[in-house]
mmCIF file of C-alpha atoms in Angstrom:
data_model
loop_
_atom_site.group_PDB
_atom_site.id
_atom_site.type_symbol
_atom_site.label_atom_id
_atom_site.label_comp_id
_atom_site.label_asym_id
_atom_site.label_seq_id
_atom_site.Cartn_x
_atom_site.Cartn_y
_atom_site.Cartn_z
ATOM 1 C CA UNK B 739 -28.250 6.911 60.328
ATOM 2 C CA UNK B 740 -27.414 3.900 58.113
ATOM 3 C CA UNK B 741 -29.127 6.306 55.328
ATOM 4 C CA UNK B 742 -26.419 9.159 56.655
ATOM 5 C CA UNK B 743 -24.023 6.506 56.366
ATOM 6 C CA UNK B 744 -24.782 5.256 52.624
ATOM 7 C CA UNK B 745 -25.351 9.142 51.170
ATOM 8 C CA UNK B 746 -21.950 9.901 52.302
ATOM 9 C CA UNK B 747 -20.320 7.089 50.858
ATOM 10 C CA UNK B 748 -22.489 7.482 47.591
ATOM 11 C CA UNK B 749 -20.949 11.094 47.773
ATOM 12 C CA UNK B 750 -17.701 10.588 48.244
ATOM 13 C CA UNK B 751 -17.760 7.635 45.543
ATOM 14 C CA UNK B 752 -19.591 10.400 42.746
ATOM 15 C CA UNK B 753 -17.089 12.547 44.150
ATOM 16 C CA UNK B 754 -14.251 10.474 43.552
ATOM 17 C CA UNK B 755 -15.492 9.173 40.387
ATOM 18 C CA UNK B 756 -15.617 13.356 38.809
ATOM 19 C CA UNK B 757 -11.897 13.585 40.104
ATOM 20 C CA UNK B 758 -11.228 10.476 38.152
ATOM 21 C CA UNK B 759 -12.657 11.586 34.891
ATOM 22 C CA UNK B 760 -11.795 15.130 35.296
ATOM 23 C CA UNK B 761 -8.327 14.198 35.269
ATOM 24 C CA UNK B 762 -8.297 11.701 32.228
ATOM 25 C CA UNK B 763 -9.979 14.716 30.737
ATOM 26 C CA UNK B 764 -7.752 16.898 30.983
ATOM 27 C CA UNK B 765 -4.644 14.604 30.284
ATOM 28 C CA UNK B 766 -6.168 12.800 27.283
ATOM 29 C CA UNK B 767 -9.111 15.570 25.475
ATOM 30 C CA UNK B 768 -7.988 18.987 26.941
ATOM 31 C CA UNK B 769 -4.295 19.674 26.888
ATOM 32 C CA UNK B 770 -3.201 18.149 23.282
ATOM 33 C CA UNK B 771 -5.118 20.652 21.819
ATOM 34 C CA UNK B 772 -3.566 23.203 23.813
ATOM 35 C CA UNK B 773 -0.528 21.952 22.407
ATOM 36 C CA UNK B 774 -1.064 21.944 18.595
ATOM 37 C CA UNK B 775 -1.884 25.905 18.799
ATOM 38 C CA UNK B 776 0.450 27.403 16.792
ATOM 39 C CA UNK B 777 1.407 30.540 19.137
ATOM 40 C CA UNK B 778 3.188 29.817 22.391
ATOM 41 C CA UNK B 779 1.796 33.118 23.699
ATOM 42 C CA UNK B 780 -2.027 31.906 23.861
ATOM 43 C CA UNK B 781 -1.350 28.930 24.905
ATOM 44 C CA UNK B 782 0.328 29.877 27.749
ATOM 45 C CA UNK B 783 -2.757 32.161 29.045
ATOM 46 C CA UNK B 784 -4.792 29.625 28.215
ATOM 47 C CA UNK B 785 -2.698 26.786 29.973
ATOM 48 C CA UNK B 786 -2.694 28.823 33.109
ATOM 49 C CA UNK B 787 -6.636 29.986 33.228
ATOM 50 C CA UNK B 788 -6.982 26.224 32.590
ATOM 51 C CA UNK B 789 -4.987 25.150 35.325
ATOM 52 C CA UNK B 790 -6.355 27.406 38.006
ATOM 53 C CA UNK B 791 -9.708 26.506 37.321
ATOM 54 C CA UNK B 792 -8.441 22.770 37.531
ATOM 55 C CA UNK B 793 -6.742 23.218 40.906
ATOM 56 C CA UNK B 794 -9.898 24.811 42.387
ATOM 57 C CA UNK B 795 -12.376 22.411 41.029
ATOM 58 C CA UNK B 796 -9.837 19.073 42.155
ATOM 59 C CA UNK B 797 -9.410 20.591 45.768
ATOM 60 C CA UNK B 798 -13.212 21.513 46.227
ATOM 61 C CA UNK B 799 -14.188 17.431 44.776
ATOM 62 C CA UNK B 800 -10.949 15.867 46.831
ATOM 63 C CA UNK B 801 -12.081 17.680 49.792
ATOM 64 C CA UNK B 802 -15.592 16.448 49.502
ATOM 65 C CA UNK B 803 -14.668 13.007 48.370
ATOM 66 C CA UNK B 804 -12.176 12.441 51.574
ATOM 67 C CA UNK B 805 -14.657 14.095 53.966
ATOM 68 C CA UNK B 806 -17.276 11.468 52.923
ATOM 69 C CA UNK B 807 -15.796 8.162 53.019
ATOM 70 C CA UNK B 808 -13.978 9.153 56.602
ATOM 71 C CA UNK B 809 -17.416 10.676 57.617
ATOM 72 C CA UNK B 810 -18.884 7.070 56.478
ATOM 73 C CA UNK B 811 -16.110 5.161 58.309
ATOM 74 C CA UNK B 812 -16.485 7.145 61.295
ATOM 75 C CA UNK B 813 -20.167 6.840 61.829
ATOM 76 C CA UNK B 814 -20.239 2.989 60.725
ATOM 77 C CA UNK B 815 -20.695 0.746 63.675
ATOM 78 C CA UNK B 816 -17.662 -0.910 64.394
ATOM 79 C CA UNK B 817 -18.948 -4.201 62.502
ATOM 80 C CA UNK B 818 -19.168 -2.225 59.213
ATOM 81 C CA UNK B 819 -16.072 -0.117 59.056
ATOM 82 C CA UNK B 820 -14.913 -1.475 55.993
ATOM 83 C CA UNK B 821 -11.339 -0.888 54.995
ATOM 84 C CA UNK B 822 -12.170 0.144 51.435
ATOM 85 C CA UNK B 823 -13.587 3.726 53.142
ATOM 86 C CA UNK B 824 -9.675 4.156 54.232
ATOM 87 C CA UNK B 825 -8.129 3.427 50.935
ATOM 88 C CA UNK B 826 -10.081 5.207 48.886
ATOM 89 C CA UNK B 827 -9.718 7.901 51.513
ATOM 90 C CA UNK B 828 -6.340 7.709 50.623
ATOM 91 C CA UNK B 829 -5.742 7.355 46.908
ATOM 92 C CA UNK B 830 -7.568 10.547 47.133
ATOM 93 C CA UNK B 831 -5.309 12.554 49.502
ATOM 94 C CA UNK B 832 -2.330 10.950 47.236
ATOM 95 C CA UNK B 833 -3.517 12.076 44.675
ATOM 96 C CA UNK B 834 -4.002 15.940 46.158
ATOM 97 C CA UNK B 835 -0.978 15.500 47.827
ATOM 98 C CA UNK B 836 0.919 16.026 45.055
ATOM 99 C CA UNK B 837 -0.873 19.631 44.532
ATOM 100 C CA UNK B 838 -0.065 20.304 48.170
ATOM 101 C CA UNK B 839 3.410 19.533 47.823
ATOM 102 C CA UNK B 840 3.991 21.836 44.751
ATOM 103 C CA UNK B 841 2.611 24.489 46.473
ATOM 104 C CA UNK B 842 4.711 24.257 49.861
ATOM 105 C CA UNK B 843 7.528 24.003 47.112
ATOM 106 C CA UNK B 844 6.619 26.922 45.419
ATOM 107 C CA UNK B 845 6.645 28.993 48.648
ATOM 108 C CA UNK B 846 9.977 28.007 49.667
ATOM 109 C CA UNK B 847 10.956 28.833 46.605
ATOM 110 C CA UNK B 848 9.833 32.782 46.760
ATOM 111 C CA UNK B 849 11.642 32.745 50.318
ATOM 112 C CA UNK B 850 14.570 32.109 49.036
ATOM 113 C CA UNK B 851 15.023 28.604 49.813
ATOM 114 C CA UNK B 852 17.783 27.043 47.324
ATOM 115 C CA UNK B 853 16.756 25.198 44.865
ATOM 116 C CA UNK B 854 18.975 22.426 44.000
ATOM 117 C CA UNK B 855 17.352 21.419 40.813
ATOM 118 C CA UNK B 856 18.800 24.638 39.461
ATOM 119 C CA UNK B 857 21.251 25.085 41.747
ATOM 120 C CA UNK B 858 20.908 28.260 42.513
ATOM 121 C CA UNK B 859 18.966 30.591 45.030
ATOM 122 C CA UNK B 860 15.887 32.361 44.315
ATOM 123 C CA UNK B 861 14.987 35.162 45.880
ATOM 124 C CA UNK B 862 12.093 36.768 44.245
ATOM 125 C CA UNK B 863 10.207 40.039 44.991
ATOM 126 C CA UNK B 864 6.101 39.603 45.391
ATOM 127 C CA UNK B 865 4.401 36.291 44.280
ATOM 128 C CA UNK B 866 5.862 33.340 43.100
ATOM 129 C CA UNK B 867 4.431 31.481 40.220
ATOM 130 C CA UNK B 868 5.584 28.930 38.214
ATOM 131 C CA UNK B 869 4.730 30.830 35.235
ATOM 132 C CA UNK B 870 7.602 33.270 35.499
ATOM 133 C CA UNK B 871 10.174 31.110 34.227
ATOM 134 C CA UNK B 872 8.148 30.887 31.366
ATOM 135 C CA UNK B 873 8.502 34.652 30.238
ATOM 136 C CA UNK B 874 11.636 36.259 28.970
ATOM 137 C CA UNK B 875 12.779 39.312 29.844
ATOM 138 C CA UNK B 876 10.763 41.156 27.041
ATOM 139 C CA UNK B 877 7.468 39.771 28.355
ATOM 140 C CA UNK B 878 7.730 37.170 25.354
ATOM 141 C CA UNK B 879 7.110 33.583 26.019
ATOM 142 C CA UNK B 880 9.351 30.657 25.613
ATOM 143 C CA UNK B 881 7.210 28.045 23.499
ATOM 144 C CA UNK B 882 9.790 25.454 24.443
ATOM 145 C CA UNK B 883 9.356 25.450 28.136
ATOM 146 C CA UNK B 884 5.643 26.146 27.833
ATOM 147 C CA UNK B 885 5.195 22.976 25.683
ATOM 148 C CA UNK B 886 7.496 21.384 28.233
ATOM 149 C CA UNK B 887 5.549 22.725 31.331
ATOM 150 C CA UNK B 888 2.421 21.321 29.958
ATOM 151 C CA UNK B 889 3.521 18.245 28.714
ATOM 152 C CA UNK B 890 4.549 17.674 32.415
ATOM 153 C CA UNK B 891 1.297 18.782 33.517
ATOM 154 C CA UNK B 892 -0.538 16.474 31.428
ATOM 155 C CA UNK B 893 1.483 13.465 32.855
ATOM 156 C CA UNK B 894 0.876 14.393 36.495
ATOM 157 C CA UNK B 895 -2.878 14.415 35.556
ATOM 158 C CA UNK B 896 -2.818 11.020 33.717
ATOM 159 C CA UNK B 897 -0.883 9.697 37.260
ATOM 160 C CA UNK B 898 -3.796 11.228 39.473
ATOM 161 C CA UNK B 899 -6.538 9.788 37.301
ATOM 162 C CA UNK B 900 -4.799 6.434 37.614
ATOM 163 C CA UNK B 901 -4.374 7.091 41.808
ATOM 164 C CA UNK B 902 -8.201 8.475 41.733
ATOM 165 C CA UNK B 903 -9.120 5.672 39.461
ATOM 166 C CA UNK B 904 -7.849 2.834 41.596
ATOM 167 C CA UNK B 905 -9.481 4.850 44.521
ATOM 168 C CA UNK B 906 -13.329 5.162 42.457
ATOM 169 C CA UNK B 907 -13.162 1.301 41.754
ATOM 170 C CA UNK B 908 -12.024 0.256 45.236
ATOM 171 C CA UNK B 909 -14.992 2.799 46.742
ATOM 172 C CA UNK B 910 -17.118 1.074 43.849
ATOM 173 C CA UNK B 911 -16.614 -2.779 44.624
ATOM 174 C CA UNK B 912 -17.029 -2.088 48.521
ATOM 175 C CA UNK B 913 -20.079 -0.695 48.267
ATOM 176 C CA UNK B 914 -21.500 -3.406 45.913
ATOM 177 C CA UNK B 915 -20.374 -5.520 48.446
ATOM 178 C CA UNK B 916 -21.848 -3.660 51.771
ATOM 179 C CA UNK B 917 -25.207 -3.633 49.996
ATOM 180 C CA UNK B 918 -25.147 0.078 50.364
#
């Protein structure tokens, strides 16, 4: 049983470290070259693809990390149930929760809920995406809006990297203290 607990802690901590590295790399290395592209159209299409892949990988890694750490906590005997496992899980959930919040707000806007930031009722047919506001009527992409969206996403990834980094640090120090 202790081997299962140790493996769960290890998998959860490694997944959390990968999450931290992914978000940090996106915010510091990947997005700045996209901002330097000469045209908004290739930057927009590349950014959409990058954002889709990022969401998929972050969801996978955060689910793996949180479930492994919670499983290690639940399977541990009462004297070995250290709170760092829950705090690291909380850090994982906070980072992923911002993504879930964005999706929920997008679905609310799709159904016609009033968007208070824009001050108007949004009712769109079909699927709602954040990219629809970046495209003009002719199908051209607004470069300034694309730049603002990419910079906002970059800041969001930096914040996630910080939150997940703190969780990863807690998990590493906790495992070191456990001797696991």
